[in-house]
Amino acid sequence: MKSMKRWPALALGLVLVASACGGDDGGSDLLSEVQDRGTIRCGVNDTLPGFGIVDDAGVYSGFDIDFCRVVAAAVLGDANAVEYVPLIPADRFTALQSGEIDLLIRNTTWTATRDGQEGANFLFTTYFDGQGLMVREASGFTSMDDLVDANVCVQTGTTTELNLTAIFNARGIPFNPVVFADNTQLLPAYQEGQCDVFTSDVSQLTAFKATIEGEGGPTQLILPEVISKEPLGPVVADGDSEWAQAVEWAVMATVQAWEFGITSSNVNGFTSDNPNVANFLGADGFETGIGLPTDFAVQVISQVGNYEEIYTRHLVPLGLPLDGTPNDLWLNGGLMYPPPYR
Amino acid sequence: MTGIINEPGQVTNVVWYRNVKVLRRVGQTLALVAVVSLVLWLFNNLVSSMNRLNIGTDFGFLSRPTQFQIPFDDGFDPRSPVRDMVLVGVKNTFLSAFFGIVLASVLGLIIGVARLSSNWLVAKTATVYVETLRNIPPLIVIIFFGAAIFTFGPFPVLSEAVQIKFPGRSDNLLILSNTRWGVPSLAAGPGAGAFWMFLAGAVLAAVAAFVWRTRLHERTGAPLQRMRYPLGAFVVVALAGWLLVGDAYAVSWPVVRASARSIQGGFVLNYGFMALTLALGMYTASHIAEIIRGSILAVPKGQSEAANAIALSSFQRYRYVVLPQALRIAVPPVISQYLNLVKNTSLGVAVAYAEITSLTVSSIGNGRPAPQSILVLMAVYLTFSLTISFLLNIYNRRIQLVER
């Protein structure tokens, strides 16, 4: 009978040894997985007009949405092969880490801590933004120093929350944050007077200002101080550089096309004496080894458009100009400078 | 064939795969192996994924600065470590849960009894209340209360707050707005320490009175009266202490700050706390009302009939006959409802209340490792729940009806 008492212990020992032998599975290979699957799972915003919003029919539209479509057009040849996963800021990195989404294009700011701690890999910045503060014009606030003791509406899980705390504390301005996880609750709280100030990226503030005033609400004022740098762009998970490169070159193709003067209306049959243009459009089967099809640029531009078209379609109507801002092409003095496709 | 029936002490040899004892051991071992290997595989999977993504697998994040400000909490320094944030979250969860439980118990008892009233209007109102609130998910109730009472409700913004003055004085008894309410509180003065010593003495006096009445009753059969004498002793000693010390506590009146954006002094209730506590109190009350109603109906009908036969009034019947028996039955299910209330406070993020779940969500959203943060969160709720059920189970065992 003694041997029988030892069985559970022996079995347990075997199991422990066996599990210790299990290693991790090395780097993942998302590019081939996405190509096999036939759709891209893109984490997006569904409450931000201009960047990512869903209408009553369930159709997503916006600047970031269009970049999801750009990646789909490049990798899969079909801009509509996207499965949109709406996320609140508090969940977005967890979704990326767990593999629930392949790609996060959700007005996400690139910071060092996020690079290090979130297992995230930030790619080409598609929108250079900054954080601002919005108040009701009738409130009489004209600058940040007037905001002593103010109630500030802010969304949790964002760099906005952290910047607000850091800047206000550095200036010695006491304040009280009114924090929600979801944008849809922040706006009613702000409009009903539960907070005096609404803080977010200036692009978001412009979108909300247009929405509030468009519905007949009181005039809003975006305070002159821009209190941080917010470079927004697509994000992928760490550990898969093949996928990261494919996504990045797909996105940068839109800016490159803008630089060459290629638009969705003239891409078919576009000729130029610049030899780089021919390679860019995939003539003679030019191969870079990135893993994208040779004609990916043609697919992207014809199905979605170049950067200027995407920007003008979604952001100019909100009141965000392109000319003269950091989002302008480098030839015009902006920061959009795509590496050469060579 | 010899040996079909065993002599005493004789052991038959059975093949091991037909020996029930062996099979049982093997079965249990296999089950144990299966469960343990599943857990280990899950854990291994998690750790290797986190290593692949270069996310730390330790608990060091608890010592790093929080970096964000906690809503409606003036005293919190964002540079303090995350474990301080956890303590604030625990405190806020406790406050909301405690007052929610008190409200739910009182309201639940009243409505439970009301449902059995012979007055048709009272009974129907209670029924409508119970059936409405019981069948709506708690998150919806919380958002509704937050929106209907505060965001879109009748209270004005703080700059135009309703200030109800204390009669005869210019100080505010109550300040009402759509983000904060202010009520007067007691602020400790220089004599507070001395006063607390008097309070300790008052407790001792109450205990002494309790013991005295018990002994007196045993010796002479005098009525127990173990409520009024200890209470009286406590009040007398405490009052004496108050008058002798003089400046123990002063009233702190709430005042709207000149900036008209917050309240200074007094006790400030923020709207998240009020919406959450009120909503959960009323929601859980609807469940507790049903439990109370069920346990009242479980008391044998003969008890009520006997009470009527000796001409007890309706109130006396409930107070001395029915409820003492009914509440004993009600204690275990009510314990579950209390635990549900504590867990439902995790919905506080819907009304911007900084309880522990909402703070953990903010913390994870700002870069703290998710698995470890969730483990800490689970530990907090486990501690709350196990403590409540442990204490209340002791109480339950003492008052349980013992069947002979």
Short mmCIF file of C-alpha atoms in Angstrom, two decimals, chain B:
data_model
loop_
_atom_site.label_atom_id
_atom_site.label_comp_id
_atom_site.label_asym_id
_atom_site.label_seq_id
_atom_site.Cartn_x
_atom_site.Cartn_y
_atom_site.Cartn_z
CA MET B 1 -12.86 -23.69 -5.12
CA THR B 2 -11.82 -22.58 -1.73
CA GLY B 3 -11.62 -19.00 -0.62
CA ILE B 4 -14.73 -17.56 -2.29
CA ILE B 5 -15.84 -16.31 1.08
CA ASN B 6 -13.07 -14.90 3.18
CA GLU B 7 -12.26 -15.96 6.70
CA PRO B 8 -11.84 -12.98 9.01
CA GLY B 9 -8.43 -11.45 8.41
CA GLN B 10 -7.94 -13.16 5.07
CA VAL B 11 -7.20 -10.86 2.13
CA THR B 12 -8.31 -11.92 -1.37
CA ASN B 13 -5.97 -11.09 -4.20
CA VAL B 14 -7.79 -9.06 -6.81
CA VAL B 15 -6.17 -7.87 -9.99
CA TRP B 16 -5.14 -4.22 -9.62
CA TYR B 17 -7.27 -3.00 -12.50
CA ARG B 18 -10.37 -4.41 -10.85
CA ASN B 19 -9.55 -3.26 -7.36
CA VAL B 20 -11.93 -0.47 -6.53
CA LYS B 21 -9.55 1.20 -4.11
CA VAL B 22 -6.82 1.36 -6.72
CA LEU B 23 -9.17 2.67 -9.37
CA ARG B 24 -10.35 5.39 -7.08
CA ARG B 25 -6.81 6.50 -6.34
CA VAL B 26 -5.90 6.43 -10.03
CA GLY B 27 -8.97 8.44 -10.94
CA GLN B 28 -8.26 11.09 -8.37
CA THR B 29 -4.64 11.28 -9.39
CA LEU B 30 -5.54 11.73 -13.04
CA ALA B 31 -8.03 14.46 -12.16
CA LEU B 32 -5.44 16.24 -10.05
CA VAL B 33 -2.86 15.91 -12.81
CA ALA B 34 -5.30 17.31 -15.37
CA VAL B 35 -6.22 20.35 -13.28
CA VAL B 36 -2.68 21.15 -12.23
CA SER B 37 -1.30 20.78 -15.75
CA LEU B 38 -4.03 23.05 -17.11
CA VAL B 39 -3.23 25.75 -14.57
CA LEU B 40 0.50 25.42 -15.13
CA TRP B 41 0.07 25.55 -18.90
CA LEU B 42 -2.04 28.72 -18.64
CA PHE B 43 0.48 30.31 -16.31
CA ASN B 44 3.40 29.36 -18.53
CA ASN B 45 1.58 30.77 -21.55
CA LEU B 46 1.00 34.07 -19.76
CA VAL B 47 4.59 34.41 -18.58
CA SER B 48 6.11 33.58 -21.96
CA SER B 49 3.78 36.03 -23.75
CA MET B 50 4.69 38.77 -21.33
CA ASN B 51 8.39 38.02 -21.80
CA ARG B 52 7.98 38.11 -25.57
CA LEU B 53 6.38 41.54 -25.27
CA ASN B 54 8.97 42.70 -22.70
CA ILE B 55 6.37 43.43 -20.05
CA GLY B 56 7.64 43.01 -16.50
CA THR B 57 6.29 40.06 -14.54
CA ASP B 58 7.02 41.42 -11.07
CA PHE B 59 5.11 43.58 -8.63
CA GLY B 60 7.58 46.46 -8.71
CA PHE B 61 4.99 48.68 -10.31
CA LEU B 62 3.50 49.20 -6.85
CA SER B 63 6.43 51.41 -5.89
CA ARG B 64 6.38 53.59 -8.98
CA PRO B 65 4.57 56.92 -9.03
CA THR B 66 0.90 56.93 -9.91
CA GLN B 67 1.25 59.91 -12.29
CA PHE B 68 -2.43 60.77 -12.46
CA GLN B 69 -4.68 62.74 -10.12
CA ILE B 70 -7.51 60.96 -8.36
CA PRO B 71 -10.94 62.51 -9.01
CA PHE B 72 -12.51 64.49 -6.18
CA ASP B 73 -9.56 63.87 -3.90
CA ASP B 74 -7.73 67.09 -3.04
CA GLY B 75 -5.12 65.53 -0.85
CA PHE B 76 -3.64 62.97 -3.22
CA ASP B 77 -0.19 63.67 -4.65
CA PRO B 78 0.22 62.12 -8.11
CA ARG B 79 3.86 61.43 -7.33
CA SER B 80 2.98 59.01 -4.55
CA PRO B 81 3.48 55.33 -5.33
CA VAL B 82 0.77 53.12 -6.80
CA ARG B 83 0.20 51.35 -3.50
CA ASP B 84 -1.04 54.66 -2.04
CA MET B 85 -3.48 54.86 -4.91
CA VAL B 86 -4.62 51.33 -4.07
CA LEU B 87 -5.22 52.40 -0.46
CA VAL B 88 -7.32 55.37 -1.59
CA GLY B 89 -9.29 53.04 -3.83
CA VAL B 90 -9.87 50.60 -0.99
CA LYS B 91 -11.03 53.44 1.26
CA ASN B 92 -13.45 54.73 -1.35
CA THR B 93 -14.80 51.25 -2.07
CA PHE B 94 -15.30 50.69 1.65
CA LEU B 95 -17.17 53.98 2.11
CA SER B 96 -19.53 53.33 -0.77
CA ALA B 97 -20.07 49.70 0.23
CA PHE B 98 -20.67 50.54 3.90
CA PHE B 99 -23.27 53.23 3.31
CA GLY B 100 -24.79 51.18 0.51
CA ILE B 101 -25.21 48.22 2.85
CA VAL B 102 -26.80 50.39 5.54
CA LEU B 103 -29.22 51.95 3.06
CA ALA B 104 -30.03 48.61 1.45
CA SER B 105 -30.73 46.92 4.79
CA VAL B 106 -33.01 49.64 6.15
CA LEU B 107 -34.85 50.16 2.88
CA GLY B 108 -35.05 46.42 2.18
CA LEU B 109 -36.60 45.71 5.55
CA ILE B 110 -39.18 48.46 5.18
CA ILE B 111 -40.15 47.45 1.67
CA GLY B 112 -40.17 43.75 2.47
CA VAL B 113 -42.64 44.32 5.29
CA ALA B 114 -44.59 46.78 3.15
CA ARG B 115 -45.18 44.17 0.50
CA LEU B 116 -47.11 42.14 3.03
CA SER B 117 -49.16 45.06 4.23
CA SER B 118 -52.91 44.80 4.19
CA ASN B 119 -53.05 48.34 2.78
CA TRP B 120 -53.47 47.79 -0.98
CA LEU B 121 -51.64 50.97 -2.05
CA VAL B 122 -48.65 50.35 0.17
CA ALA B 123 -48.36 46.74 -0.93
CA LYS B 124 -48.66 47.60 -4.62
CA THR B 125 -46.12 50.42 -4.45
CA ALA B 126 -43.65 48.10 -2.79
CA THR B 127 -44.29 45.44 -5.42
CA VAL B 128 -43.70 47.88 -8.26
CA TYR B 129 -40.48 49.06 -6.63
CA VAL B 130 -39.18 45.54 -6.17
CA GLU B 131 -40.14 44.25 -9.59
CA THR B 132 -38.68 47.28 -11.39
CA LEU B 133 -35.34 47.49 -9.66
CA ARG B 134 -34.75 43.79 -9.34
CA ASN B 135 -34.99 43.19 -13.07
CA ILE B 136 -32.65 45.90 -14.32
CA PRO B 137 -28.89 45.24 -14.44
CA PRO B 138 -27.06 47.23 -11.74
CA LEU B 139 -24.88 49.12 -14.22
CA ILE B 140 -27.98 50.57 -15.88
CA VAL B 141 -29.40 51.57 -12.51
CA ILE B 142 -26.15 53.30 -11.59
CA ILE B 143 -25.87 55.18 -14.89
CA PHE B 144 -29.53 56.15 -14.64
CA PHE B 145 -29.14 57.56 -11.16
CA GLY B 146 -26.00 59.41 -12.15
CA ALA B 147 -27.61 60.87 -15.24
CA ALA B 148 -31.11 61.50 -13.96
CA ILE B 149 -30.20 62.99 -10.61
CA PHE B 150 -26.96 64.74 -11.30
CA THR B 151 -25.85 65.19 -14.89
CA PHE B 152 -29.28 66.03 -16.31
CA GLY B 153 -30.94 66.52 -12.98
CA PRO B 154 -32.47 69.39 -11.11
CA PHE B 155 -29.35 70.49 -9.27
CA PRO B 156 -27.59 73.62 -10.51
CA VAL B 157 -23.91 74.05 -11.24
CA LEU B 158 -21.74 74.84 -8.26
CA SER B 159 -21.47 78.53 -9.06
CA GLU B 160 -25.23 78.78 -8.61
CA ALA B 161 -25.53 76.13 -5.94
CA VAL B 162 -28.55 75.95 -3.68
CA GLN B 163 -27.34 76.94 -0.24
CA ILE B 164 -29.67 76.04 2.58
CA LYS B 165 -28.74 77.98 5.66
CA PHE B 166 -28.80 76.70 9.19
CA PRO B 167 -31.81 78.28 10.87
CA GLY B 168 -30.80 81.42 12.63
CA ARG B 169 -27.23 81.52 11.31
CA SER B 170 -25.58 82.55 8.08
CA ASP B 171 -23.69 79.25 7.83
CA ASN B 172 -24.69 76.61 5.32
CA LEU B 173 -26.50 73.57 6.54
CA LEU B 174 -26.57 72.05 3.08
CA ILE B 175 -25.03 72.98 -0.25
CA LEU B 176 -26.57 71.27 -3.29
CA SER B 177 -25.09 71.22 -6.78
CA ASN B 178 -24.77 68.79 -9.63
CA THR B 179 -21.22 67.76 -8.74
CA ARG B 180 -20.81 68.17 -5.04
CA TRP B 181 -22.93 68.41 -1.93
CA GLY B 182 -21.67 69.93 1.30
CA VAL B 183 -22.79 69.15 4.82
CA PRO B 184 -21.34 70.38 8.11
CA SER B 185 -18.85 68.16 9.83
CA LEU B 186 -16.96 68.09 13.07
CA ALA B 187 -13.40 69.25 13.03
CA ALA B 188 -11.18 68.07 15.86
CA GLY B 189 -10.12 70.81 18.20
CA PRO B 190 -7.33 70.82 20.79
CA GLY B 191 -9.43 68.92 23.29
CA ALA B 192 -10.19 66.03 20.97
CA GLY B 193 -7.69 63.61 22.51
CA ALA B 194 -9.01 64.20 26.02
CA PHE B 195 -12.56 63.76 24.79
CA TRP B 196 -11.70 60.39 23.25
CA MET B 197 -10.40 59.23 26.60
CA PHE B 198 -13.76 60.15 28.10
CA LEU B 199 -15.40 58.13 25.31
CA ALA B 200 -13.28 55.13 26.21
CA GLY B 201 -14.39 55.59 29.80
CA ALA B 202 -17.99 55.80 28.62
CA VAL B 203 -17.63 52.46 26.83
CA LEU B 204 -16.26 50.91 30.02
CA ALA B 205 -19.17 52.35 31.99
CA ALA B 206 -21.61 50.85 29.49
CA VAL B 207 -19.98 47.43 29.74
CA ALA B 208 -20.02 47.68 33.54
CA ALA B 209 -23.73 48.57 33.47
CA PHE B 210 -24.42 45.61 31.15
CA VAL B 211 -22.66 43.19 33.44
CA TRP B 212 -24.35 44.70 36.53
CA ARG B 213 -27.85 44.29 35.03
CA THR B 214 -27.08 40.70 33.99
CA ARG B 215 -25.89 39.77 37.51
CA LEU B 216 -28.81 41.61 39.11
CA HIS B 217 -31.26 39.73 36.92
CA GLU B 218 -29.70 36.38 37.81
CA ARG B 219 -29.76 37.15 41.52
CA THR B 220 -33.09 38.85 41.99
CA GLY B 221 -35.03 38.41 38.76
CA ALA B 222 -35.19 42.14 38.14
CA PRO B 223 -35.99 43.04 34.51
CA LEU B 224 -32.92 42.83 32.33
CA GLN B 225 -33.18 46.29 30.74
CA ARG B 226 -29.77 45.75 29.19
CA MET B 227 -30.29 48.42 26.57
CA ARG B 228 -31.29 51.44 28.56
CA TYR B 229 -28.77 51.23 31.41
CA PRO B 230 -25.62 50.80 29.36
CA LEU B 231 -26.87 53.42 26.91
CA GLY B 232 -27.63 55.77 29.75
CA ALA B 233 -24.24 55.20 31.33
CA PHE B 234 -22.50 55.84 27.99
CA VAL B 235 -24.43 59.05 27.37
CA VAL B 236 -23.85 60.40 30.88
CA VAL B 237 -20.10 59.84 30.84
CA ALA B 238 -19.71 61.10 27.24
CA LEU B 239 -21.76 64.21 28.00
CA ALA B 240 -19.73 64.87 31.12
CA GLY B 241 -16.57 64.55 29.05
CA TRP B 242 -17.88 66.91 26.40
CA LEU B 243 -18.80 69.59 28.88
CA LEU B 244 -15.61 69.25 30.89
CA VAL B 245 -13.26 69.31 27.91
CA GLY B 246 -15.18 72.07 26.23
CA ASP B 247 -13.35 72.54 22.94
CA ALA B 248 -13.14 68.95 21.75
CA TYR B 249 -14.86 69.39 18.41
CA ALA B 250 -15.96 72.42 16.50
CA VAL B 251 -18.43 72.45 13.68
CA SER B 252 -16.90 72.95 10.26
CA TRP B 253 -19.35 74.63 7.91
CA PRO B 254 -19.19 74.03 4.18
CA VAL B 255 -18.50 77.11 2.07
CA VAL B 256 -18.43 77.46 -1.69
CA ARG B 257 -14.94 78.68 -2.60
CA ALA B 258 -14.55 82.10 -4.17
CA SER B 259 -13.58 80.44 -7.45
CA ALA B 260 -17.04 78.81 -7.29
CA ARG B 261 -15.57 75.52 -8.42
CA SER B 262 -15.31 73.54 -5.21
CA ILE B 263 -16.44 73.45 -1.59
CA GLN B 264 -14.22 74.18 1.35
CA GLY B 265 -14.83 72.89 4.82
CA GLY B 266 -17.50 70.58 6.10
CA PHE B 267 -17.96 67.16 4.64
CA VAL B 268 -18.02 67.13 0.84
CA LEU B 269 -19.94 64.39 -0.95
CA ASN B 270 -19.08 64.02 -4.60
CA TYR B 271 -21.71 63.06 -7.09
CA GLY B 272 -20.05 59.78 -8.06
CA PHE B 273 -20.20 58.58 -4.46
CA MET B 274 -23.81 59.65 -4.06
CA ALA B 275 -24.99 58.20 -7.36
CA LEU B 276 -23.22 54.88 -6.78
CA THR B 277 -24.25 54.49 -3.14
CA LEU B 278 -27.84 55.51 -3.76
CA ALA B 279 -28.19 53.34 -6.84
CA LEU B 280 -26.64 50.26 -5.23
CA GLY B 281 -28.54 50.81 -1.99
CA MET B 282 -31.85 50.92 -3.80
CA TYR B 283 -30.97 48.07 -6.15
CA THR B 284 -29.81 45.73 -3.39
CA ALA B 285 -32.79 46.81 -1.24
CA SER B 286 -35.10 45.35 -3.84
CA HIS B 287 -33.37 41.97 -3.48
CA ILE B 288 -33.24 42.16 0.30
CA ALA B 289 -36.95 43.06 0.35
CA GLU B 290 -37.74 39.81 -1.41
CA ILE B 291 -35.57 37.86 1.01
CA ILE B 292 -37.28 39.47 3.98
CA ARG B 293 -40.68 38.84 2.51
CA GLY B 294 -39.83 35.20 1.95
CA SER B 295 -38.50 34.74 5.46
CA ILE B 296 -41.55 36.40 7.01
CA LEU B 297 -43.76 34.03 5.05
CA ALA B 298 -41.62 31.16 6.28
CA VAL B 299 -42.55 31.86 9.88
CA PRO B 300 -45.39 29.42 10.75
CA LYS B 301 -48.78 31.03 10.40
CA GLY B 302 -49.67 29.85 13.87
CA GLN B 303 -47.28 32.40 15.33
CA SER B 304 -49.18 35.33 13.80
CA GLU B 305 -52.50 33.83 14.79
CA ALA B 306 -51.34 33.36 18.36
CA ALA B 307 -50.10 36.95 18.43
CA ASN B 308 -53.48 38.15 17.26
CA ALA B 309 -55.18 35.95 19.84
CA ILE B 310 -53.41 37.72 22.67
CA ALA B 311 -54.33 41.09 21.17
CA LEU B 312 -50.90 42.30 20.10
CA SER B 313 -51.05 45.22 17.69
CA SER B 314 -49.71 44.80 14.19
CA PHE B 315 -46.49 46.57 15.11
CA GLN B 316 -46.05 44.46 18.27
CA ARG B 317 -46.74 41.31 16.33
CA TYR B 318 -43.94 42.14 13.90
CA ARG B 319 -41.52 43.49 16.48
CA TYR B 320 -41.81 40.74 19.12
CA VAL B 321 -43.04 37.63 17.30
CA VAL B 322 -42.57 37.57 13.54
CA LEU B 323 -39.42 39.51 12.79
CA PRO B 324 -37.19 37.94 15.44
CA GLN B 325 -37.91 34.57 13.84
CA ALA B 326 -37.92 35.81 10.26
CA LEU B 327 -34.67 37.71 10.43
CA ARG B 328 -32.82 34.71 11.72
CA ILE B 329 -33.79 32.83 8.56
CA ALA B 330 -32.93 35.83 6.40
CA VAL B 331 -29.31 36.23 7.51
CA PRO B 332 -27.52 33.81 5.09
CA PRO B 333 -29.14 35.11 1.88
CA VAL B 334 -28.71 38.69 3.06
CA ILE B 335 -25.00 38.02 3.49
CA SER B 336 -24.89 37.10 -0.20
CA GLN B 337 -26.62 40.35 -1.09
CA TYR B 338 -24.10 42.33 0.92
CA LEU B 339 -21.28 40.61 -0.94
CA ASN B 340 -23.03 41.38 -4.23
CA LEU B 341 -23.22 45.02 -3.25
CA VAL B 342 -19.51 45.14 -2.49
CA LYS B 343 -18.73 43.61 -5.87
CA ASN B 344 -21.16 45.91 -7.66
CA THR B 345 -19.25 48.96 -6.41
CA SER B 346 -16.78 48.02 -9.15
CA LEU B 347 -19.19 49.71 -11.57
CA GLY B 348 -18.24 53.08 -10.08
CA VAL B 349 -16.26 54.04 -13.18
CA ALA B 350 -19.59 54.69 -14.90
CA VAL B 351 -20.18 57.68 -12.60
CA ALA B 352 -16.59 58.90 -12.26
CA TYR B 353 -16.24 57.54 -8.73
CA ALA B 354 -12.67 56.69 -7.81
CA GLU B 355 -13.18 53.27 -6.25
CA ILE B 356 -10.54 50.59 -6.61
CA THR B 357 -11.66 49.09 -9.94
CA SER B 358 -11.89 52.46 -11.65
CA LEU B 359 -8.45 53.43 -10.34
CA THR B 360 -7.01 50.10 -11.48
CA VAL B 361 -8.50 50.60 -14.95
CA SER B 362 -6.88 54.05 -15.13
CA SER B 363 -3.61 52.63 -13.90
CA ILE B 364 -3.57 49.83 -16.47
CA GLY B 365 -4.58 52.25 -19.22
CA ASN B 366 -1.54 54.31 -18.30
CA GLY B 367 1.00 51.56 -18.63
CA ARG B 368 0.99 49.50 -15.44
CA PRO B 369 1.13 45.73 -16.14
CA ALA B 370 -2.36 44.34 -16.45
CA PRO B 371 -2.05 40.80 -14.96
CA GLN B 372 -0.40 41.96 -11.75
CA SER B 373 -2.78 44.91 -11.33
CA ILE B 374 -5.77 42.63 -11.74
CA LEU B 375 -4.31 40.22 -9.18
CA VAL B 376 -4.07 43.08 -6.69
CA LEU B 377 -7.65 44.05 -7.51
CA MET B 378 -8.85 40.48 -6.98
CA ALA B 379 -7.02 40.32 -3.67
CA VAL B 380 -8.81 43.49 -2.52
CA TYR B 381 -12.27 42.16 -3.33
CA LEU B 382 -11.46 38.75 -1.90
CA THR B 383 -10.40 40.39 1.37
CA PHE B 384 -13.61 42.44 1.55
CA SER B 385 -15.83 39.49 0.78
CA LEU B 386 -14.11 36.98 3.04
CA THR B 387 -14.07 39.43 5.94
CA ILE B 388 -17.76 40.27 5.61
CA SER B 389 -18.85 36.67 5.26
CA PHE B 390 -16.57 35.54 8.12
CA LEU B 391 -17.94 38.13 10.55
CA LEU B 392 -21.54 37.69 9.54
CA ASN B 393 -21.27 33.91 9.66
CA ILE B 394 -20.17 34.15 13.27
CA TYR B 395 -23.27 36.25 13.92
CA ASN B 396 -25.38 33.77 11.99
CA ARG B 397 -24.17 30.78 13.97
CA ARG B 398 -25.03 32.51 17.20
CA ILE B 399 -28.60 33.35 16.25
CA GLN B 400 -29.48 30.36 14.13
CA LEU B 401 -32.66 28.52 15.00
CA VAL B 402 -31.64 25.22 16.44
CA GLU B 403 -33.91 22.36 15.40
CA ARG B 404 -34.29 19.79 18.13
#
